[in-house]
mmCIF file of C-alpha atoms in Angstrom:
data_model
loop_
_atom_site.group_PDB
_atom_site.id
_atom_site.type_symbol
_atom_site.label_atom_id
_atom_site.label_comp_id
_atom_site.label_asym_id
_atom_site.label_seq_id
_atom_site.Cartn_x
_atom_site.Cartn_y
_atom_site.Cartn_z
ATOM 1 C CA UNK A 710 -9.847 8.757 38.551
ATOM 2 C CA UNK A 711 -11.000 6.864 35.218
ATOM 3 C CA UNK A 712 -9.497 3.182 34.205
ATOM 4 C CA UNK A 713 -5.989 2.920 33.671
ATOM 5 C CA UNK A 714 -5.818 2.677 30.349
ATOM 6 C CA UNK A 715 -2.777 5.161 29.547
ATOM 7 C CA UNK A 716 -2.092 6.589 25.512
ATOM 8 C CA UNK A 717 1.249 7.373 24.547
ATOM 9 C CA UNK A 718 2.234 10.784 22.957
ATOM 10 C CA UNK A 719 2.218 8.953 19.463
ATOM 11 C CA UNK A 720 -1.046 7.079 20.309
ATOM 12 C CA UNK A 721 -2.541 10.308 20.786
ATOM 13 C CA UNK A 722 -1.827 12.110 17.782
ATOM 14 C CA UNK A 723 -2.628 8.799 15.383
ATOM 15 C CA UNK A 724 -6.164 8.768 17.112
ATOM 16 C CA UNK A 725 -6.595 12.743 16.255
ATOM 17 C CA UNK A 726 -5.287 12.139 13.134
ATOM 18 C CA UNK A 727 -7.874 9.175 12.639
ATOM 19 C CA UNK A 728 -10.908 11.461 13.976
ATOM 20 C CA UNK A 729 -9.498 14.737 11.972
ATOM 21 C CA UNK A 730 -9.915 12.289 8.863
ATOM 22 C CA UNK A 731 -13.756 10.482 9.696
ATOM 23 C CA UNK A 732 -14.092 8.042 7.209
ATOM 24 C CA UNK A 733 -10.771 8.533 5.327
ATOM 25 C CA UNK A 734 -8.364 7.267 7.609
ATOM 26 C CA UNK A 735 -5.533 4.705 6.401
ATOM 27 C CA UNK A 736 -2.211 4.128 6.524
ATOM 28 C CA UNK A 737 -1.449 7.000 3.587
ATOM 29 C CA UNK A 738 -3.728 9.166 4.730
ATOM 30 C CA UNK A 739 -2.923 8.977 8.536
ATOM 31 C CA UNK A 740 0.783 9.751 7.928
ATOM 32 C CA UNK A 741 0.808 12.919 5.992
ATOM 33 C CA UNK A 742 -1.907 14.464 8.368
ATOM 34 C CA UNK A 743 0.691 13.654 11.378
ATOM 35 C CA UNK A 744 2.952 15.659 8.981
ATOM 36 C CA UNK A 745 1.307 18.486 7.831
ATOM 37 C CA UNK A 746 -0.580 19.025 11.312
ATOM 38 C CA UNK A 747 2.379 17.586 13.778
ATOM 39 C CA UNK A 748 4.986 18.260 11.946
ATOM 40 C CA UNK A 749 6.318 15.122 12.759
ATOM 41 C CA UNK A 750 7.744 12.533 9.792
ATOM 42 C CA UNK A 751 7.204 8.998 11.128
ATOM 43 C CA UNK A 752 7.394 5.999 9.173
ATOM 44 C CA UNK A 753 4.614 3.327 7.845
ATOM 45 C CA UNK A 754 6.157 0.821 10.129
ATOM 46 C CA UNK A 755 5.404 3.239 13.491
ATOM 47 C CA UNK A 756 1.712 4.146 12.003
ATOM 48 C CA UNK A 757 1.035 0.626 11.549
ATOM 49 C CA UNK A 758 2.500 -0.390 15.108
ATOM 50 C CA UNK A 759 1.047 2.110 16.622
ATOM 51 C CA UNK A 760 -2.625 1.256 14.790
ATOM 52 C CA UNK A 761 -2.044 -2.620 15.982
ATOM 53 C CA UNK A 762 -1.531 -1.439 19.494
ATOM 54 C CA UNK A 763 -4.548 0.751 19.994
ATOM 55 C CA UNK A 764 -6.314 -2.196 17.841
ATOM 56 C CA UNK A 765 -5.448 -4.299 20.615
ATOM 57 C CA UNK A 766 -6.030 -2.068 23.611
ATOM 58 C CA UNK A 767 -10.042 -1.606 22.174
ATOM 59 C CA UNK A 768 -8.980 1.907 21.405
ATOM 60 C CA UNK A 769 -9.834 1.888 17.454
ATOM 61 C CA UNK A 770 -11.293 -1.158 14.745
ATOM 62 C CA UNK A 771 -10.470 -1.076 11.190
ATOM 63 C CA UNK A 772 -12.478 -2.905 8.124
ATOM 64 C CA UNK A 773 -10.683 -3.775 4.741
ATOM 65 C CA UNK A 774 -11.453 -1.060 1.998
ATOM 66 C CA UNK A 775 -11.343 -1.618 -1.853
ATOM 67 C CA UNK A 776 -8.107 -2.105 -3.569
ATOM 68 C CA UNK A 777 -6.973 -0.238 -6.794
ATOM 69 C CA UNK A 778 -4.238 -0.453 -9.246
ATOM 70 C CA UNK A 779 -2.703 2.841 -7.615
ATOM 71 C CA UNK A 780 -1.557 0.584 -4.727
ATOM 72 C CA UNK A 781 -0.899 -2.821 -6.946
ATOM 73 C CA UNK A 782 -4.446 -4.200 -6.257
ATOM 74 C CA UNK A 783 -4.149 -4.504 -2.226
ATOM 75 C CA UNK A 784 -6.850 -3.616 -0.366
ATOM 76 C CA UNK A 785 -6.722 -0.459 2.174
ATOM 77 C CA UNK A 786 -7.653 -0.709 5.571
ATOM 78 C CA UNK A 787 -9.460 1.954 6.905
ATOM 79 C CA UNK A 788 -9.580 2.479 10.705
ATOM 80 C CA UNK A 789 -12.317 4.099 13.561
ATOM 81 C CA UNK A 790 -12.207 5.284 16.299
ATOM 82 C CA UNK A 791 -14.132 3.292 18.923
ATOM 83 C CA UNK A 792 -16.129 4.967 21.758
ATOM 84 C CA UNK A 793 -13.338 3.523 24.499
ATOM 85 C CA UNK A 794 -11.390 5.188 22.353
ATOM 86 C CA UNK A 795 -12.956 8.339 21.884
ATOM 87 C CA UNK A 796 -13.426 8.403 25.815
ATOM 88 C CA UNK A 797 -9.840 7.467 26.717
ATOM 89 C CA UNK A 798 -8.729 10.334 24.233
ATOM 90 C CA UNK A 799 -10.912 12.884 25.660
ATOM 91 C CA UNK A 800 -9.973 12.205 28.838
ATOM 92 C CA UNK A 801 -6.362 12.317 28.004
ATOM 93 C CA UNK A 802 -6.702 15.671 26.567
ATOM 94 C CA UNK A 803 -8.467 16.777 29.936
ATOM 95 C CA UNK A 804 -5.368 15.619 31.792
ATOM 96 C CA UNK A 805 -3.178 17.452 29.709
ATOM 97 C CA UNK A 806 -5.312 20.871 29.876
ATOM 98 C CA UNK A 807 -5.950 20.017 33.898
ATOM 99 C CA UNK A 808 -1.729 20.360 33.959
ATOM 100 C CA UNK A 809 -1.606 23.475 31.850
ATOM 101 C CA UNK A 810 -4.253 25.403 33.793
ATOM 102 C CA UNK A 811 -3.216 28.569 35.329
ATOM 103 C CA UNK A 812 -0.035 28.664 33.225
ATOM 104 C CA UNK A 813 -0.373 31.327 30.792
ATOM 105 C CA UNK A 814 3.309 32.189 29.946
ATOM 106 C CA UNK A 815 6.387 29.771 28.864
ATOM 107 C CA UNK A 816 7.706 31.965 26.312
ATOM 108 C CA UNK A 817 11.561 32.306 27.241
ATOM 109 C CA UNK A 818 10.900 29.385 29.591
ATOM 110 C CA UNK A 819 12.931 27.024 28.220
ATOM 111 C CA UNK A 820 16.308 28.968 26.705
ATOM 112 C CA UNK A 821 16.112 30.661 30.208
ATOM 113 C CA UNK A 822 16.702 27.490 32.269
ATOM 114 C CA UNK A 823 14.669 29.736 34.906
ATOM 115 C CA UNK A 824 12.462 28.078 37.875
ATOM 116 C CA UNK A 825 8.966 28.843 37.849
ATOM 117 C CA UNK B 1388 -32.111 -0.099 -6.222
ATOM 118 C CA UNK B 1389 -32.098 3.515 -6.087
ATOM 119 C CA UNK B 1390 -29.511 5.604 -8.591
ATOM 120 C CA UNK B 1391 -27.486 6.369 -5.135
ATOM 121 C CA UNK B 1392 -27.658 2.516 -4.414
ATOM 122 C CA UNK B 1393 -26.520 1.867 -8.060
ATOM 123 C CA UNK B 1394 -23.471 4.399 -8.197
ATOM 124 C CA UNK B 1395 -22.562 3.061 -5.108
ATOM 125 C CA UNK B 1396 -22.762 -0.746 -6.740
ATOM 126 C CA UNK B 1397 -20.915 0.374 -10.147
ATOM 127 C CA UNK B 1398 -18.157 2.128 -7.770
ATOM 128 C CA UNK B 1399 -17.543 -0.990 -5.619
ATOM 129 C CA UNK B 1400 -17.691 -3.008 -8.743
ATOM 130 C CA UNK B 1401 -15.137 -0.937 -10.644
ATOM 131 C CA UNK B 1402 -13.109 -0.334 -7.694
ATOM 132 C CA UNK B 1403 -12.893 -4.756 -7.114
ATOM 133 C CA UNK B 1404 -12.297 -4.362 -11.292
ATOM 134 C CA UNK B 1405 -9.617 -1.996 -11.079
ATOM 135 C CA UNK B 1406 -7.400 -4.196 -8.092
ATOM 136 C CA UNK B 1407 -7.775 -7.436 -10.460
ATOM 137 C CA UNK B 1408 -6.436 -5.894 -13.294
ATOM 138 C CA UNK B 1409 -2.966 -3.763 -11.275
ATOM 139 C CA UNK B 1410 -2.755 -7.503 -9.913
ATOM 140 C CA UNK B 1411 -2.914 -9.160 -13.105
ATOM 141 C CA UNK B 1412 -0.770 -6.711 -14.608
ATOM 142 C CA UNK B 1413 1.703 -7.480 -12.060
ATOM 143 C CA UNK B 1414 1.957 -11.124 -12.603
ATOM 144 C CA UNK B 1415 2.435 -10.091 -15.905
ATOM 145 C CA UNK B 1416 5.629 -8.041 -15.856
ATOM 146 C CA UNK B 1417 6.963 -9.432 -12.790
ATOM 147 C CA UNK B 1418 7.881 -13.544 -13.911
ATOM 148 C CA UNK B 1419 4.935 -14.731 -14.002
ATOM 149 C CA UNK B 1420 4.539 -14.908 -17.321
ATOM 150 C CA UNK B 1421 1.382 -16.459 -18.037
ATOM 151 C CA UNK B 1422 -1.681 -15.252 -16.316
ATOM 152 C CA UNK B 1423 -3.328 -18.235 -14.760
ATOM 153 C CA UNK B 1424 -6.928 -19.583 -15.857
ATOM 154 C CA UNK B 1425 -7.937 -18.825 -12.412
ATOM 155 C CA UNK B 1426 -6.648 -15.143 -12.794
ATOM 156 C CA UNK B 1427 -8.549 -14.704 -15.606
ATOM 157 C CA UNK B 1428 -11.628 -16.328 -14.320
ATOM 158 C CA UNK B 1429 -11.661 -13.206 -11.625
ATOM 159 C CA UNK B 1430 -11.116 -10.664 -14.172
ATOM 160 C CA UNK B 1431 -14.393 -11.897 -16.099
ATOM 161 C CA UNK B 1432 -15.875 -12.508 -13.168
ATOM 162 C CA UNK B 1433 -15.363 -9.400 -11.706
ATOM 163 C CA UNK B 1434 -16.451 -7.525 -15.103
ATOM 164 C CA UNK B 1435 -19.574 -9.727 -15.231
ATOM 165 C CA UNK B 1436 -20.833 -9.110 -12.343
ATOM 166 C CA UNK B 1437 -20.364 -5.441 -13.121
ATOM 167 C CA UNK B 1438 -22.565 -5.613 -15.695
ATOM 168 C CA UNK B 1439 -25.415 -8.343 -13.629
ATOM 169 C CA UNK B 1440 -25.417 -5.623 -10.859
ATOM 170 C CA UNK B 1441 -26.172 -2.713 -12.743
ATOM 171 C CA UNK B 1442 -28.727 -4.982 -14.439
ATOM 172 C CA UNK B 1443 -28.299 -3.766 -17.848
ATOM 173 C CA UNK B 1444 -24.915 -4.564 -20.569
ATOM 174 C CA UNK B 1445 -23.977 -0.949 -20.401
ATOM 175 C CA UNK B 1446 -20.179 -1.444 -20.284
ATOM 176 C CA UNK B 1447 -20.174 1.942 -22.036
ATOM 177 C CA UNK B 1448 -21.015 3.180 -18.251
ATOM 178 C CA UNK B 1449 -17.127 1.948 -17.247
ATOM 179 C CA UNK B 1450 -14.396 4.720 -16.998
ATOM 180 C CA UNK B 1451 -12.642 5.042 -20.468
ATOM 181 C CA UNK B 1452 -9.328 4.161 -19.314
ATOM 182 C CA UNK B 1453 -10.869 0.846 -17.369
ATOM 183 C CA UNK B 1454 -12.420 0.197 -20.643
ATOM 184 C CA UNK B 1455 -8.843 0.721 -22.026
ATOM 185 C CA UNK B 1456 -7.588 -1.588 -19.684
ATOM 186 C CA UNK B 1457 -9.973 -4.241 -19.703
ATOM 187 C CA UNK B 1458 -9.246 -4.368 -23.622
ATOM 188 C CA UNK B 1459 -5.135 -4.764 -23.544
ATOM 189 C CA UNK B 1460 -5.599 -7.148 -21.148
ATOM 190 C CA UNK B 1461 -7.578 -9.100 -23.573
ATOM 191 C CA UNK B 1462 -5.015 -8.170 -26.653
ATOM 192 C CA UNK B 1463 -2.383 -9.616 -23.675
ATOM 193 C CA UNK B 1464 -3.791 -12.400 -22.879
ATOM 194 C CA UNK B 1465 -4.557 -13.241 -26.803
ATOM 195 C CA UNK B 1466 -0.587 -12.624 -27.563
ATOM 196 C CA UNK B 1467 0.319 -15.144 -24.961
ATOM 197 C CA UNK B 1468 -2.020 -17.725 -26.483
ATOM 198 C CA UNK B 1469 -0.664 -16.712 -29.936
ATOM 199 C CA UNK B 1470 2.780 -17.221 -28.584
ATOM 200 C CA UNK B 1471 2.506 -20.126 -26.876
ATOM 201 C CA UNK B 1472 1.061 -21.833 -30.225
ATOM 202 C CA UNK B 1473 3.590 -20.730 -32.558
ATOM 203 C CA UNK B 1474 6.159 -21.940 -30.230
ATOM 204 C CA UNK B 1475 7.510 -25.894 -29.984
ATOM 205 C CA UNK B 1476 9.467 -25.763 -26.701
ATOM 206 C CA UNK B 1477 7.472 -26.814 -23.569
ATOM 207 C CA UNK B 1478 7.721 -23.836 -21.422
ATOM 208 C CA UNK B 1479 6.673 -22.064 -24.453
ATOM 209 C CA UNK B 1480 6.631 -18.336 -22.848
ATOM 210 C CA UNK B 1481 10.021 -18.155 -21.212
ATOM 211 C CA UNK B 1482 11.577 -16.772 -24.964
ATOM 212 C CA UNK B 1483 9.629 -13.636 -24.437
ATOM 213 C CA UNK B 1484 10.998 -12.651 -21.221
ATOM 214 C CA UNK B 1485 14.205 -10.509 -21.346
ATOM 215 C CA UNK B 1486 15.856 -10.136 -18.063
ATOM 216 C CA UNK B 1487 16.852 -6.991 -18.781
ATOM 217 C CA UNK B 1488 18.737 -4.625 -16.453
ATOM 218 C CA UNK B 1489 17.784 -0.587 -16.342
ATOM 219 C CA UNK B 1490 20.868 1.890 -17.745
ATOM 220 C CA UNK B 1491 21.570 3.174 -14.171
ATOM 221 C CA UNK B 1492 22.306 -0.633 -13.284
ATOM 222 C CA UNK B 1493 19.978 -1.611 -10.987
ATOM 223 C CA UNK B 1494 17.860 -4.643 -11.933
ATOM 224 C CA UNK B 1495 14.552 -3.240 -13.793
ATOM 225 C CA UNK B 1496 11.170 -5.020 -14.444
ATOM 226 C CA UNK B 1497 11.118 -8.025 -16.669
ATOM 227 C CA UNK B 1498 10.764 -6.209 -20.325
ATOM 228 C CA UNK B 1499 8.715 -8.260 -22.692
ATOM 229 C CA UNK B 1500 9.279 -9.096 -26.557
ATOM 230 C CA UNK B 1501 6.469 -10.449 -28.906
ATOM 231 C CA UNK B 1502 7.190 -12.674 -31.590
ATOM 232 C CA UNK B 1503 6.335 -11.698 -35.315
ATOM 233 C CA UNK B 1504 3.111 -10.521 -36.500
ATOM 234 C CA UNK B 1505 2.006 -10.271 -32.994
ATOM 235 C CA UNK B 1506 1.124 -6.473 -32.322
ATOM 236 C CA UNK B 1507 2.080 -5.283 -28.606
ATOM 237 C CA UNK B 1508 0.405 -3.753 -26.218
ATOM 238 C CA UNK B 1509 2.914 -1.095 -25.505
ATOM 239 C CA UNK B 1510 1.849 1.763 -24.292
ATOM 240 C CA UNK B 1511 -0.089 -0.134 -21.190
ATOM 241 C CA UNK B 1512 3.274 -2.895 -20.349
ATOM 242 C CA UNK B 1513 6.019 -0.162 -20.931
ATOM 243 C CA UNK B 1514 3.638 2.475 -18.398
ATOM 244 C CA UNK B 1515 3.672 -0.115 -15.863
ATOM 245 C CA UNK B 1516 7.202 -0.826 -16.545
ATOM 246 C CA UNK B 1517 8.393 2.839 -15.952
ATOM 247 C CA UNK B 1518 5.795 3.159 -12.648
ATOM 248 C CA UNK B 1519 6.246 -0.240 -10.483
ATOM 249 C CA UNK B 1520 8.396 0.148 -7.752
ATOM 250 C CA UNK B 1521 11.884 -1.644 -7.200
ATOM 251 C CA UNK B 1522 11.023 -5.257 -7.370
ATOM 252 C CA UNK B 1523 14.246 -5.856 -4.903
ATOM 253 C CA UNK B 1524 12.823 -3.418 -2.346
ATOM 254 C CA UNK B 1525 9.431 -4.400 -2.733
ATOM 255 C CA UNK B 1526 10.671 -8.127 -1.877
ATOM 256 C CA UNK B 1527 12.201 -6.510 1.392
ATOM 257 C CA UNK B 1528 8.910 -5.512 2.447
ATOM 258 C CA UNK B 1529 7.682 -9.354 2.334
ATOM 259 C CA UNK B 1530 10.243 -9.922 5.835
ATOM 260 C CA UNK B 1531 8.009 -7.503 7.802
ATOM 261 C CA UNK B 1532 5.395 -9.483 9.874
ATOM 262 C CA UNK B 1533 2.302 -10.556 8.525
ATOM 263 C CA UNK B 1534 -0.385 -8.319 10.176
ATOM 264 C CA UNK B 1535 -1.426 -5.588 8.332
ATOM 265 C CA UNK B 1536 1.354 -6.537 5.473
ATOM 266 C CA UNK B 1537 -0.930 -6.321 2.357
ATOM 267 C CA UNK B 1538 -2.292 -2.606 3.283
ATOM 268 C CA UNK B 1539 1.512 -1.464 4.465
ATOM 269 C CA UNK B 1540 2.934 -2.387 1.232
ATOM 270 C CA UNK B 1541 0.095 -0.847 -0.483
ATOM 271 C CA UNK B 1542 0.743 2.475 1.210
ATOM 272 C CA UNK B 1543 3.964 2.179 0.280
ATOM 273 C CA UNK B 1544 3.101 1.957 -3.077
ATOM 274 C CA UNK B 1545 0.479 4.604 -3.449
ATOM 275 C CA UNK B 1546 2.894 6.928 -1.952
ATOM 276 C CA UNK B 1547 5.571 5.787 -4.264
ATOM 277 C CA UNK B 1548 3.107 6.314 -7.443
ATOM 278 C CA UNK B 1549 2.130 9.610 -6.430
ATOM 279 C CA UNK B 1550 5.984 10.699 -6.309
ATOM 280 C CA UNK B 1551 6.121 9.247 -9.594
ATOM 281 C CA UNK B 1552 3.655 12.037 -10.756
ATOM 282 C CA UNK B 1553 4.982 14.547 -8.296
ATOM 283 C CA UNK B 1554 8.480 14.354 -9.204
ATOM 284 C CA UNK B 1555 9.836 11.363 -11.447
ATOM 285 C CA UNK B 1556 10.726 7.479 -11.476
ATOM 286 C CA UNK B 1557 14.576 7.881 -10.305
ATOM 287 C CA UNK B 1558 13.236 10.296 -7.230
ATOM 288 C CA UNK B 1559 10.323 8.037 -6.348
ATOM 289 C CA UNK B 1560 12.633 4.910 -6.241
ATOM 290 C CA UNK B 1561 14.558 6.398 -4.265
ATOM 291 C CA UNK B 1562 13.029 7.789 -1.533
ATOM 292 C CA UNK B 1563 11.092 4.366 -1.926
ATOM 293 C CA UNK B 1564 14.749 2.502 -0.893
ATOM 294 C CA UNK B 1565 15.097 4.827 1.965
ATOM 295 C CA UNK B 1566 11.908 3.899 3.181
ATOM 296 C CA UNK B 1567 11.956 0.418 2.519
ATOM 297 C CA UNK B 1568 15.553 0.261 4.211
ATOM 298 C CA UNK B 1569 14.265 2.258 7.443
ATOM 299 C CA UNK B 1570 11.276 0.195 7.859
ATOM 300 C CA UNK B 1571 13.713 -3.101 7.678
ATOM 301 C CA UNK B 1572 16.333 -2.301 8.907
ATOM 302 C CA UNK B 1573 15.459 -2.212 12.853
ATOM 303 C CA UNK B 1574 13.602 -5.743 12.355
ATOM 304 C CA UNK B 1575 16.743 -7.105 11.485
ATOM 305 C CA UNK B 1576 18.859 -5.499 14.194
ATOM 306 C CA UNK B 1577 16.052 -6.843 16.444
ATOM 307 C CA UNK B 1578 16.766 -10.677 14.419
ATOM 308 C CA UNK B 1579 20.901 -10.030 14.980
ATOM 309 C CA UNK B 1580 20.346 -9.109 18.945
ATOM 310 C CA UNK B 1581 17.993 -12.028 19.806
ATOM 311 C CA UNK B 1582 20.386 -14.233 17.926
ATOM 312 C CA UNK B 1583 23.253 -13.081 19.754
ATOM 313 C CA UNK B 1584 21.401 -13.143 22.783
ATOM 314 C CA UNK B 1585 20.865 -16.885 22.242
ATOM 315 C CA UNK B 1586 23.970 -17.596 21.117
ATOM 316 C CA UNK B 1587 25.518 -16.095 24.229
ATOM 317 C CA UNK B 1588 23.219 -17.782 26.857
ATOM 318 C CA UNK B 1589 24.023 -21.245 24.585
ATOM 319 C CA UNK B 1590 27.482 -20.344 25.572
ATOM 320 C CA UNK B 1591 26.415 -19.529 28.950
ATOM 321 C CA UNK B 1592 28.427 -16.413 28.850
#
């Protein structure tokens, strides 16, 4: 068994997002590949919590980009993943293909409220 | 330096440029209607050291529309000092401030008038006008806590200009409210419940 550091659902999919996008990855950025790849629409204000959470767990640093007109002259904030990070989110994904091993069909699973 | 070394320098540089003049521009149409010494101290500043870095005056090298913007800002600044002179009163820039409302009703940007013989810088202030976001929401934003509040309003923003270009100004404000509103609106139901919580424990109920 590893350390107990445990990633939520949401956790998860900001830190893919994060290494899908290398050195790209800030709040605007994040968001829309959560919703083209996830499907999922979640607001600025769960990115951001989410970010400051896994900021403060060690999971991922961020560094203050350049600012431009575009955004009214703030600065971005890009953010990395760190290697606790990339470790706790590899091992995550093991635990999740560990639990789906051997299980090859689901199709019907659900709408047939059938036991397996 | 290297030529890599020196796009990468010029980049920064413009990129630093480029954030001091959308804030200047700001302070501009949004009641500030001066823009301070120290403001403009950055802005020359900033374009200096452009121009140190690359170690030659080649300000021809600058993106035409950062040229463009570089010069209304002067013109801007210039019809300020113009104004300010030809008036007596002694907050001198407060005549040239309209506070204007938008035709759909909702409060719009501050809309600026020059006094005669002073040529405007149009086509720059009445862009900006037409792409800033609600001031009101944007004010919302400033309640959210302070980590991470400069780059969350800036997302908000970019997003918001490139709706402006995807769609148009009444569609990007908006879905800009929405957003603002959902981003607020649990923080203050959070507020409302630890109040009541307190108030209810002061009560000992």
């Amino acid at each position: 068994m590893g350390s107990a550091i445990e990633l939520s659902h949401l956790e998860q999919v900001v830190m893919w997002a994060i290494v899908r996008l290398r050195d790209n990855a800030y709040g605007v950025t994040i968001r829309k590949e959560i919703a083209q790849r996830a499907g999922r629409d979640v607001t600025f204000g769960s990115v951001y919590a989410t970010l400051d959470r896994l900021e403060r767990k060690g999971m991922v640093t961020s560094r203050k980009g350049e600012a431009t007109a575009e955004r009214g002259g703030r600065a971005k904030l890009y953010f990395k993943i760190s290697a606790l990070g990339a470790e706790t989110l590899n091992r995550a994904g093991q635990q999740l293909a560990d639990m789906k091993r051997g299980i090859s069909i689901l199709t019907g699973y659900a709408s047939s409220g059938a036991v397996l | 330096m290297t030529d890599h070394d020196d796009d990468k320098v010029k980049d920064e540089a413009i990129a630093a440029l480029r954030g001091i003049i959308g804030a200047l521009k700001r302070r501009v149409l949004y009641g500030t209607t001066t823009i301070s010494a120290s403001a403009k101290q950055s802005a020359a500043s900033a374009a200096l050291s452009v121009v140190l870095r690359r170690g030659e005056t080649e300000l021809s090298d600058l993106p035409d529309d950062l040229l463009q913007d570089l010069v209304n800002l002067g013109a801007l600044s210039a019809n300020y000092q113009r104004a300010e002179q030809a008036s007596d009163e002694s907050t001198p820039t407060d005549h040239l401030i309209d506070k204007g409302e938008e035709s759909d009703g909702v409060a719009g940007p501050r809309d600026i008038h020059w006094p005669n013989g002073v040529e405007p810088v149009r086509a720059t202030v009445r862009n900006e006008l037409e792409t800033s976001p609600p001031r009101y929401a944007e004010l919302l934003l400033q309640l959210l806590p302070r980590n991470h509040r400069e780059s969350f309003v800036g997302d908000h923003e970019e997003e918001y200009q490139d709706d402006v270009r995807e769609h148009d100004k009444r569609c990007a404000d908006r879905r800009y409210f929405r957003e603002v509103v959902q981003e607020v609106c649990p923080l203050i139901l959070r507020w409302v419940e630890r109040a009541l919580t307190l108030y209810l424990k002061l009560r000992g109920l």
